[in-house]
Short mmCIF file of C-alpha atoms in Angstrom, two decimals:
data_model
loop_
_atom_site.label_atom_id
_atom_site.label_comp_id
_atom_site.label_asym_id
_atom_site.label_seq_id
_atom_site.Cartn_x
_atom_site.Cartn_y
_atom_site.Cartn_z
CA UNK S 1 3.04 -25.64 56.06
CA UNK S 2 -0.37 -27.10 56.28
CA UNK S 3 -2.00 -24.08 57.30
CA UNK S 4 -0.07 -21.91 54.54
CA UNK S 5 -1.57 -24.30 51.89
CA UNK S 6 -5.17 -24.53 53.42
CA UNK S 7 -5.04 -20.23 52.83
CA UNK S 8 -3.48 -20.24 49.76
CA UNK S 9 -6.52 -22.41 48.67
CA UNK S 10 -8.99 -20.55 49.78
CA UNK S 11 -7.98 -17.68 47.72
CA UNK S 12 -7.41 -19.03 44.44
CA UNK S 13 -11.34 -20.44 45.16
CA UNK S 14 -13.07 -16.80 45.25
CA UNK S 15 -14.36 -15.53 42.63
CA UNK S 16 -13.69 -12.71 41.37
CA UNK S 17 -16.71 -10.17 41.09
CA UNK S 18 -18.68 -9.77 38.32
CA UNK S 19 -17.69 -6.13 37.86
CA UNK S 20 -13.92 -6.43 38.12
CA UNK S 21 -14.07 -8.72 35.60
CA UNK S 22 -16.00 -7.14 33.24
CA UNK S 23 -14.07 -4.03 33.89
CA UNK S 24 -11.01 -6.07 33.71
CA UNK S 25 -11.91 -7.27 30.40
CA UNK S 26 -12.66 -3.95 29.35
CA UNK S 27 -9.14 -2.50 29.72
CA UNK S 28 -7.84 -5.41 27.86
CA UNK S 29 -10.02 -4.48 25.34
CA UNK S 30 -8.97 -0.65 24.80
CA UNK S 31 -5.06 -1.53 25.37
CA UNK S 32 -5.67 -3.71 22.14
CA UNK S 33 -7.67 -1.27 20.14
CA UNK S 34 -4.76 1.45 21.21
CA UNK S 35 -2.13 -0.59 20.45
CA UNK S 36 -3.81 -1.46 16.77
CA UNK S 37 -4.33 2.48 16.51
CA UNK S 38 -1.27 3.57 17.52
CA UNK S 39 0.90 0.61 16.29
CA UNK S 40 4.74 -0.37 17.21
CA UNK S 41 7.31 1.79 15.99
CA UNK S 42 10.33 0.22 15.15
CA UNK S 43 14.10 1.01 13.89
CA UNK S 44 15.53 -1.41 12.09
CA UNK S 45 18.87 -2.06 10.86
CA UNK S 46 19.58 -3.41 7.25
CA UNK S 47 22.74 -3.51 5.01
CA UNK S 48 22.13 -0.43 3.63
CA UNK S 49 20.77 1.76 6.52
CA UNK S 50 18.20 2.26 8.94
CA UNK S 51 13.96 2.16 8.36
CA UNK S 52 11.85 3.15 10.44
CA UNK S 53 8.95 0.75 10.43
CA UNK S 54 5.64 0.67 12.47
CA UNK S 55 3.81 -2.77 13.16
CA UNK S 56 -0.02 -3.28 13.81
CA UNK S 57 -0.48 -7.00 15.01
CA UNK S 58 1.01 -9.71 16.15
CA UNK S 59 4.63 -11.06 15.39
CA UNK S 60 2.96 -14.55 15.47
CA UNK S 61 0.45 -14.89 13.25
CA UNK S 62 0.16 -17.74 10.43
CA UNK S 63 -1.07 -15.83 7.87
CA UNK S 64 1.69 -13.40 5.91
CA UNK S 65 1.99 -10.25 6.88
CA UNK S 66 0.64 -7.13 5.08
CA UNK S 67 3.60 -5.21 3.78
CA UNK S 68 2.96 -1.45 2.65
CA UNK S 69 5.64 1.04 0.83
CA UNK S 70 4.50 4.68 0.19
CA UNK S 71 4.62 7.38 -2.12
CA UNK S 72 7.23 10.09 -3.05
CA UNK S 73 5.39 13.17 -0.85
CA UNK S 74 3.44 10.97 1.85
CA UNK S 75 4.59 8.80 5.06
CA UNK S 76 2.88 5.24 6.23
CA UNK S 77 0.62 7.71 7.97
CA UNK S 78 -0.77 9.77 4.94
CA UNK S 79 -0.13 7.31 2.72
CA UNK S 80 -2.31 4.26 4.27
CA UNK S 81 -4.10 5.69 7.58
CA UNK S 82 -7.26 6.53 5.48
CA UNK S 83 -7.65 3.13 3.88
CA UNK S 84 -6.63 0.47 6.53
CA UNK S 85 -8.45 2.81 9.31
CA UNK S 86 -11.40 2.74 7.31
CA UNK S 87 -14.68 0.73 9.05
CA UNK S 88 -14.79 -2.16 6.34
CA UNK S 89 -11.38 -2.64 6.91
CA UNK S 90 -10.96 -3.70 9.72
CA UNK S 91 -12.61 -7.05 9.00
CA UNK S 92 -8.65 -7.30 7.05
CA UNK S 93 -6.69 -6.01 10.05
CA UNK S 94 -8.06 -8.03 12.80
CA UNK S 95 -6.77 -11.36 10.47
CA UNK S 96 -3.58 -10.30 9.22
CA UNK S 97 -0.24 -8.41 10.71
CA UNK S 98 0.12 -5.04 8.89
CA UNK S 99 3.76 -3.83 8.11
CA UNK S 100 4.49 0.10 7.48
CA UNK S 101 7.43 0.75 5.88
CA UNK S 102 8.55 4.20 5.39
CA UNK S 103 11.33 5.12 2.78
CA UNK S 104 14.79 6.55 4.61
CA UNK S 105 14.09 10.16 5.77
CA UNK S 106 10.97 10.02 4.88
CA UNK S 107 8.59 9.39 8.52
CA UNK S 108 6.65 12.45 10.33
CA UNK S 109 9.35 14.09 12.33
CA UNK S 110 12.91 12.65 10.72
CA UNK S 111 16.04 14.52 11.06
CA UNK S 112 16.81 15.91 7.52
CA UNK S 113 19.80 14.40 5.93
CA UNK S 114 23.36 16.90 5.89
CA UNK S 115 23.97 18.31 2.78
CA UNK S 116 26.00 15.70 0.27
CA UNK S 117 23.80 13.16 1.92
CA UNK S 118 24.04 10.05 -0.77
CA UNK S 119 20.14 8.88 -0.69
CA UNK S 120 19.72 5.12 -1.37
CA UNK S 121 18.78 4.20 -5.32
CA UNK S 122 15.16 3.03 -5.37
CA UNK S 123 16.90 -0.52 -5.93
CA UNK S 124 18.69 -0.28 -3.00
CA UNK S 125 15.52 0.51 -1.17
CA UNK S 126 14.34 -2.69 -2.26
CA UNK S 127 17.28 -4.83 -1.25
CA UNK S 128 16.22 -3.53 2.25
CA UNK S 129 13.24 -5.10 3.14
CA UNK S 130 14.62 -8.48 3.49
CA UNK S 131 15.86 -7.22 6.69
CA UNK S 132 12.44 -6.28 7.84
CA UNK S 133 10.74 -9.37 7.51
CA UNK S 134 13.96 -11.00 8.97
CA UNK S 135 13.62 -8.15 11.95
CA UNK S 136 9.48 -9.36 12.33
CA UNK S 137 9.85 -13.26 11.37
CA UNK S 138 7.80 -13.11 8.77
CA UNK S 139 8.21 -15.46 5.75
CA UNK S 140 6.04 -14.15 3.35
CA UNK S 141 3.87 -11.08 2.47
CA UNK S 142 1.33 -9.39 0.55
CA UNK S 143 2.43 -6.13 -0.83
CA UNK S 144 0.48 -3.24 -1.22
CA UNK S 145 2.68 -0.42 -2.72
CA UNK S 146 1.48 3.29 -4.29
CA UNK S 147 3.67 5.13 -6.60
CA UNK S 148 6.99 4.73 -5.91
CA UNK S 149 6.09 2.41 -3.00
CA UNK S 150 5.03 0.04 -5.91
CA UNK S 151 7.89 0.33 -8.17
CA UNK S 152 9.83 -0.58 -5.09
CA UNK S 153 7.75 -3.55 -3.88
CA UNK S 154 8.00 -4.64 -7.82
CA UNK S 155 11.94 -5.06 -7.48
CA UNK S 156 11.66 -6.80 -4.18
CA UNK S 157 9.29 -9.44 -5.51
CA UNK S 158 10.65 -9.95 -8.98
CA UNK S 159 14.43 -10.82 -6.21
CA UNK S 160 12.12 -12.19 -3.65
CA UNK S 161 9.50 -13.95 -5.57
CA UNK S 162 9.09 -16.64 -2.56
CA UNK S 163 8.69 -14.16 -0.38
CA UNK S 164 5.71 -12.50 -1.81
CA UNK S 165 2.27 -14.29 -1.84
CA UNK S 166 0.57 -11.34 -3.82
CA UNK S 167 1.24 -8.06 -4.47
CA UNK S 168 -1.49 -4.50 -5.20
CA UNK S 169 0.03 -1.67 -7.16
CA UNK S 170 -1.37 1.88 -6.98
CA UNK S 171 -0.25 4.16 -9.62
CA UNK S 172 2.45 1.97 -11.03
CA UNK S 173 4.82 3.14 -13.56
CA UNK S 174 7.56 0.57 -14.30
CA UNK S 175 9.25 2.46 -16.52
CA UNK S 176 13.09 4.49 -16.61
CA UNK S 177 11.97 8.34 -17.28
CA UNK S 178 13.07 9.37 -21.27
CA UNK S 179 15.07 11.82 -22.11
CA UNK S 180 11.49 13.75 -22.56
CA UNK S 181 10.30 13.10 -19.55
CA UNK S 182 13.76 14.35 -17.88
CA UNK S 183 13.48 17.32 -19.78
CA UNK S 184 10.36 18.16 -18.59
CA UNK S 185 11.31 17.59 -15.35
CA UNK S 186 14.33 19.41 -15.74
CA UNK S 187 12.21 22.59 -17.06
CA UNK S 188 9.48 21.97 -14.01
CA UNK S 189 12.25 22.04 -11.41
CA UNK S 190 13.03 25.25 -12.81
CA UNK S 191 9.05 26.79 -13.28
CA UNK S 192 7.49 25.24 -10.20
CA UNK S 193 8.57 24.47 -6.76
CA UNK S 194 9.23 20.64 -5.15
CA UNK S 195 5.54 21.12 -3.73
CA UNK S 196 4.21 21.48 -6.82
CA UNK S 197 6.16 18.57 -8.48
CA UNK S 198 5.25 16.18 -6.40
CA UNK S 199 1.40 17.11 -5.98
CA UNK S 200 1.37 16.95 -9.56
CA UNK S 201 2.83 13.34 -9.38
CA UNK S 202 0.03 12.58 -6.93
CA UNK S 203 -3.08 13.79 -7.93
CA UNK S 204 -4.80 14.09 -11.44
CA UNK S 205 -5.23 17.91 -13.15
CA UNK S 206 -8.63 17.61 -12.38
CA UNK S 207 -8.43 17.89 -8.64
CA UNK S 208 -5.14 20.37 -9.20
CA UNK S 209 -7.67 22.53 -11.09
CA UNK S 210 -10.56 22.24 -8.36
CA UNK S 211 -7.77 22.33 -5.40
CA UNK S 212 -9.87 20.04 -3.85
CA UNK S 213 -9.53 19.47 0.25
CA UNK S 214 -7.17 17.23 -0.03
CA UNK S 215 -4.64 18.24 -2.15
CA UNK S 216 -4.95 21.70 0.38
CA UNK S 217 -4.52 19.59 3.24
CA UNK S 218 -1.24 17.91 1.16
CA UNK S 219 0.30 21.00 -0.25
CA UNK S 220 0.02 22.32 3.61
CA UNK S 221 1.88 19.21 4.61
CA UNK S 222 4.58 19.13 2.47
CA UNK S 223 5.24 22.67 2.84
CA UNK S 224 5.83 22.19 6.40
CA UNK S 225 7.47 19.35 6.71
CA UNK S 226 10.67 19.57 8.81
CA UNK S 227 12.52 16.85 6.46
CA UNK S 228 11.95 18.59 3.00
CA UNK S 229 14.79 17.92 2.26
CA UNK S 230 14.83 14.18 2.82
CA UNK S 231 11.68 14.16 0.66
CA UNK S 232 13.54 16.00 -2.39
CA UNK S 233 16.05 13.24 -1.76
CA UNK S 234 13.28 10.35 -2.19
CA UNK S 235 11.82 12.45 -5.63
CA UNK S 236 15.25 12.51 -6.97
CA UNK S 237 15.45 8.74 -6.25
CA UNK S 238 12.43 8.28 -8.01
CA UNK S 239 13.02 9.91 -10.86
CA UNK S 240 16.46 8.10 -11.60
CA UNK S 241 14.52 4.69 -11.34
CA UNK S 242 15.94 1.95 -13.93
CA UNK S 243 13.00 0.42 -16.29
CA UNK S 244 12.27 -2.73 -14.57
CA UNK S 245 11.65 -4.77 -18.04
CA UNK S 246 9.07 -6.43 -17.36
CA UNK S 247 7.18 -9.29 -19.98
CA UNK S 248 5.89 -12.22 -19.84
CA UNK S 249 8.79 -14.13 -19.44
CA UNK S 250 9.63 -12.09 -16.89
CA UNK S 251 6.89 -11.00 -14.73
CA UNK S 252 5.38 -11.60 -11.06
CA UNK S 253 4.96 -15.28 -9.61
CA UNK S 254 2.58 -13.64 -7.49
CA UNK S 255 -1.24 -13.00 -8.01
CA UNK S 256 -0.94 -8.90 -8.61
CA UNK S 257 -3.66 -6.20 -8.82
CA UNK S 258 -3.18 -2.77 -10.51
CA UNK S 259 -4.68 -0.28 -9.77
CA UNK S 260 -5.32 3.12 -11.08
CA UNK S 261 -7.20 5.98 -10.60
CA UNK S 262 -9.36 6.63 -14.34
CA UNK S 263 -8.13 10.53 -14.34
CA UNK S 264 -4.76 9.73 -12.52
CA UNK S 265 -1.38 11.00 -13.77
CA UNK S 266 -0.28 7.36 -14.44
CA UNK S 267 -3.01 5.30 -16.22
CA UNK S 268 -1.22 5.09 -19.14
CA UNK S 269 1.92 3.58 -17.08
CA UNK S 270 -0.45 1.23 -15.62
CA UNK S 271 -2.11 0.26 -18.50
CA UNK S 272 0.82 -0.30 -20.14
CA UNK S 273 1.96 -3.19 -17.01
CA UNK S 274 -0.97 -4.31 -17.14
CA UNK S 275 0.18 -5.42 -21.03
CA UNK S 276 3.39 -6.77 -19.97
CA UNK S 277 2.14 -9.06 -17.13
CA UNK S 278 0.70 -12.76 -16.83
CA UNK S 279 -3.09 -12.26 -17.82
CA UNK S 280 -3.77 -15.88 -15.13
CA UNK S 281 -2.94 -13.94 -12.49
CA UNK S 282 -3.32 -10.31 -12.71
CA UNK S 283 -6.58 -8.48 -12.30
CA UNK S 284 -6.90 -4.48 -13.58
CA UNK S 285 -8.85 -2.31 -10.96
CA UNK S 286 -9.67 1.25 -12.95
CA UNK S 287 -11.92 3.33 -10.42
CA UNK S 288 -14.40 5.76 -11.39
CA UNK S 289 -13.76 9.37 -9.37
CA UNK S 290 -11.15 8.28 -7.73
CA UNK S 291 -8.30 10.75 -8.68
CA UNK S 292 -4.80 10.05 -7.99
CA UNK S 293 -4.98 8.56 -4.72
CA UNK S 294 -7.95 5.89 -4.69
CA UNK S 295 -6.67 4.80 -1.22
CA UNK S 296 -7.23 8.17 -0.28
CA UNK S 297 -10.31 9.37 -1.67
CA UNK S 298 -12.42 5.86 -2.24
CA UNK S 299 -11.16 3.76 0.15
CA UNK S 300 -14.57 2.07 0.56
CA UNK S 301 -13.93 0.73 -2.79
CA UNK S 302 -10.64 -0.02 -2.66
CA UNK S 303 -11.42 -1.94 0.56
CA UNK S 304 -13.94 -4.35 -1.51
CA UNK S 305 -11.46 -5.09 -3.71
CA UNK S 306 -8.80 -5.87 -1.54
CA UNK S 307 -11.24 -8.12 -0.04
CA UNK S 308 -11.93 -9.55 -3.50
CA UNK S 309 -8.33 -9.78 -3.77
CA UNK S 310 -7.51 -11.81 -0.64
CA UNK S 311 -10.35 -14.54 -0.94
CA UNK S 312 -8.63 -15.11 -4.41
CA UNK S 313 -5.44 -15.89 -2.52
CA UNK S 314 -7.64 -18.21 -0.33
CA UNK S 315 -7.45 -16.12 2.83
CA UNK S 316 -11.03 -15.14 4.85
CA UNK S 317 -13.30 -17.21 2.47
CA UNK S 318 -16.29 -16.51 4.79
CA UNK S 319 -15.48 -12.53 4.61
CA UNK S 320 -18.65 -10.72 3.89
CA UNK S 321 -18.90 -8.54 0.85
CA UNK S 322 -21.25 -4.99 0.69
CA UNK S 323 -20.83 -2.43 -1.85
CA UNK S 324 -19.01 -3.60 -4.62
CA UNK S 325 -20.97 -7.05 -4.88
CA UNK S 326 -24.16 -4.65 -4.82
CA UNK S 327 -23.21 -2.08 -7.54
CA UNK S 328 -19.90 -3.48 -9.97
CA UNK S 329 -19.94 -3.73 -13.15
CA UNK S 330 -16.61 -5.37 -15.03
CA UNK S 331 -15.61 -5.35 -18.36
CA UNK S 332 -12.87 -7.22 -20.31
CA UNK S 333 -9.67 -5.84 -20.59
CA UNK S 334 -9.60 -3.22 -23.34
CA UNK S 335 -6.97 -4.03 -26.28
CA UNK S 336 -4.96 -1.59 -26.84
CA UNK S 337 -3.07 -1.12 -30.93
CA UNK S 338 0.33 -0.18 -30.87
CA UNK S 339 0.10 3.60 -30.64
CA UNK S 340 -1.33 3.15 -27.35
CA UNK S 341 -4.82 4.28 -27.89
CA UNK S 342 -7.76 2.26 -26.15
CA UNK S 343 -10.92 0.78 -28.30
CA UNK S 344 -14.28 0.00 -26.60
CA UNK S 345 -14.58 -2.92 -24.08
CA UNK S 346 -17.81 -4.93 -23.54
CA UNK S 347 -19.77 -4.01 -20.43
CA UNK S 348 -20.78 -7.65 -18.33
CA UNK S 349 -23.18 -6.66 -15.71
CA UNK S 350 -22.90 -8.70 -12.36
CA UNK S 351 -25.58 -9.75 -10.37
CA UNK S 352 -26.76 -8.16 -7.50
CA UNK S 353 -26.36 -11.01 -4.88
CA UNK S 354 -23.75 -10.60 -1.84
CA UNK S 355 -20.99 -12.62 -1.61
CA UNK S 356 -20.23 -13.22 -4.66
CA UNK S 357 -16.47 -14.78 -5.58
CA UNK S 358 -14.31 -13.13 -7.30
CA UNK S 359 -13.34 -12.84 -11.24
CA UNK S 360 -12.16 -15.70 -12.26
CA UNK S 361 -8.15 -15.09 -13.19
CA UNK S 362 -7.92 -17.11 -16.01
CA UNK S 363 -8.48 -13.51 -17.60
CA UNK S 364 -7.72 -9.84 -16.54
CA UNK S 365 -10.35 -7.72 -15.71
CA UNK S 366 -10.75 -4.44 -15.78
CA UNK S 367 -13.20 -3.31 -13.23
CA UNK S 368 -14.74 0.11 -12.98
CA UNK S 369 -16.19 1.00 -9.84
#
C-alpha cells in the first residue's frame, strides 16, 4: 500500500512540459471558438409545437440571455450570422449567451409541412418562447427581433414583460394589414411570385432597382430552398397579424430601440411605434444607407449601437466604443402632424471623444448614422 502511494506521488509531482501544455491549451482554445461558431442546435418542445433553436454560450451565465427571432424569408443563419459574427461584436458575445430562434419550418434544411398543414398564428408563435427559456434556464432576456421576428418578440414582452430586460426592433410594423394593404397583397400574389413578395418586404426599391449582391444572393436562396413551402406558410402568418395596440398606457416595460433602415419598406411603420411608445425609455435608430436589412448591410453600425444600447441597461460599462462615438451625429425626434408627414429636426453634433455614454433616455432620439 505504501509503495502504491509513494508512485502515485511521484506522478502527480511532474510537470507537465511546457509544450503539451501550451498545445493543450491551444485545443481548448479552438474547441471554444468552434463551438461559439458552430453553436448548439437544439429541438425543443413547447405547447404548441416544436422549434428548433441553436445556442452560442453558456447555460450558466448571470447575465440574460440574448434572444433573436427572424424575418419572414431568412433563418437565424441569414438573418443574424452577419451581425453577431461581425469583429466588433464579439466584444457582446463573449459576455452574454446568444439564443437563435427560428420560426416553425422555417431553419436551413426543414422538412416542408403536408399540404393542409395549419401554421401557428404569429401569436401563437409568441406564446412559444416561454418554453425556450424554460428549456435553457434563463430568466430573462434581451430581444433583438427583425420584421416579423419583432412583431413577435413585441407580443411576448407586452405577456412576458418580466421576462424581458430590453428589447431592439428592426423593421417593426405593429400594425393589422387594411383592407388596402390586403388588396394589394391579394393583387401581388397574383402579378409576382412568393420570391418577389417577400424580397420586396425585405429590402427597400432602391436596392430592388440596383439588384444589389445581396438581394441576388437572397432571391437565389429563397428560390432554392427545400421548405418553400413552410416559408409561404410563415408570410401568410405574417400577413394575418392582429394590430398589437400599442400607446402609452400600454407599451413596453422594457428599455426598446427601433430601428429602421432610412429607405426601408417600413419607416413609416416604425415611425409610427416610435409615436405610440414611452419616450423615457425608447431610443429611435434611423441609419443612413442602410437599406432594408441594417443588420445585414451596416452591421458595424448597428454593432455600436447595440453597444450603446447595453451600457444603458448597465451591462459592460467598461466596453470600448470606435466608430459611432467618432462620427454620430443625433437629432431630436422629428414631430410628426397628423397626416403623417415629417418637419425638420435640429441637428446636435457630438463630440469626437471615445467612450462616450449614451443619450440620455429621458428623451427619444433619433440617430442617423
Amino acid at each position: 500500500m505504501t509503495t502504491e502511494m509513494q508512485e502515485i506521488a511521484i506522478t502527480e509531482e511532474k510537470p507537465l512540459l511546457t509544450g503539451q501544455a501550451d498545445a493543450a491549451k491551444d485545443a481548448v482554445e479552438l474547441a471554444a471558438r468552434i463551438l461559439l461558431d458552430q453553436g448548439q442546435e437544439h429541438t425543443v418542445e413547447t405547447p404548441h409545437g416544436v422549434l428548433h433553436v441553436t445556442l452560442h454560450g453558456s447555460r450558466t451565465s448571470r447575465r440574460p440571455a440574448i434572444l433573436t427571432f427572424h424575418d419572414v424569408g431568412l433563418d437565424s443563419k441569414s438573418c443574424f450570422d452577419p451581425l453577431f459574427k461581425f469583429e466588433e461584436m464579439q466584444e457582446i458575445v463573449k459576455n452574454f449567451t446568444l439564443i437563435h430562434i427560428n420560426a416553425p419550418g422555417q431553419e436551413e434544411g426543414a422538412p416542408a409541412y403536408p399540404p393542409g398543414y395549419q401554421y401557428p398564428s404569429m401569436e401563437t408563435i409568441a406564446e412559444m418562447i416561454p418554453a425556450v427559456l424554460q428549456f435553457f434556464n434563463f430568466r430573462t432576456v434581451i430581444g433583438v427581433g427583425v420584421g416579423a421576428g419583432a412583431y413577435v418578440l413585441s407580443k411576448f414582452t407586452l405577456a412576458n414583460p418580466d421576462a424581458v430586460e430590453g428589447l431592439v426592433l428592426v423593421n417593426i410594423d405593429t400594425d393589422a394589414r387594411g383592407w388596402l394593404d390586403w388588396a394589394a397583397q391579394k393583387l401581388s400574389s397574383v402579378t409576382s411570385s412568393l420570391t418577389e413578395q417577400i424580397l420586396c418586404h425585405l429590402f427597400s426599391q432602391e436596392e430592388l432597382s440596383s439588384n444589389t449582391d445581396v438581394v441576388q444572393f437572397h432571391r437565389e436562396r429563397i428560390n432554392k430552398a427545400s421548405n418553400l413551402v413552410n416559408i409561404e406558410l410563415f408570410w401568410k402568418s405574417y400577413n394575418g397579424r392582429r394590430d398589437l395596440s400599442l400607446d402609452r398606457n400600454y407599451t413596453f416595460k422594457c428599455p426598446v430601440m427601433l430601428v429602421v433602415g432610412d429607405q426601408a419598406p417600413y419607416e413609416e411603420a416604425a415611425v409610427e411605434c416610435n409615436s405610440k411608445l414611452d419616450p423615457t425609455t425608447t431610443s429611435f435608430l434611423k441609419m443612413a444607407d442602410a437599406g432594408g436589412l441594417p443588420q445585414l448591410t451596416q452591421p458595424a453600425k448597428l454593432t455600436e449601437a447595440f453597444k450603446y444600447f447595453i451600457q444603458g441597461m448597465g451591462y459592460m460599462a467598461s466596453s470600448c466604443m470606435t466608430r459611432l462615438s467618432r462620427s454620430r451625429t443625433t437629432s431630436l425626434s422629428s414631430s410628426y402632424s397628423m397626416d403623417g408627414s415629417r418637419s425638420r429636426s435640429r441637428t446636435l453634433s457630438q463630440g469626437s471623444q471615445g467612450g462616450q455614454m449614451p443619450p440620455s433616455p429621458s428623451q427619444t432620439m433619433e440617430v442617423s448614422c
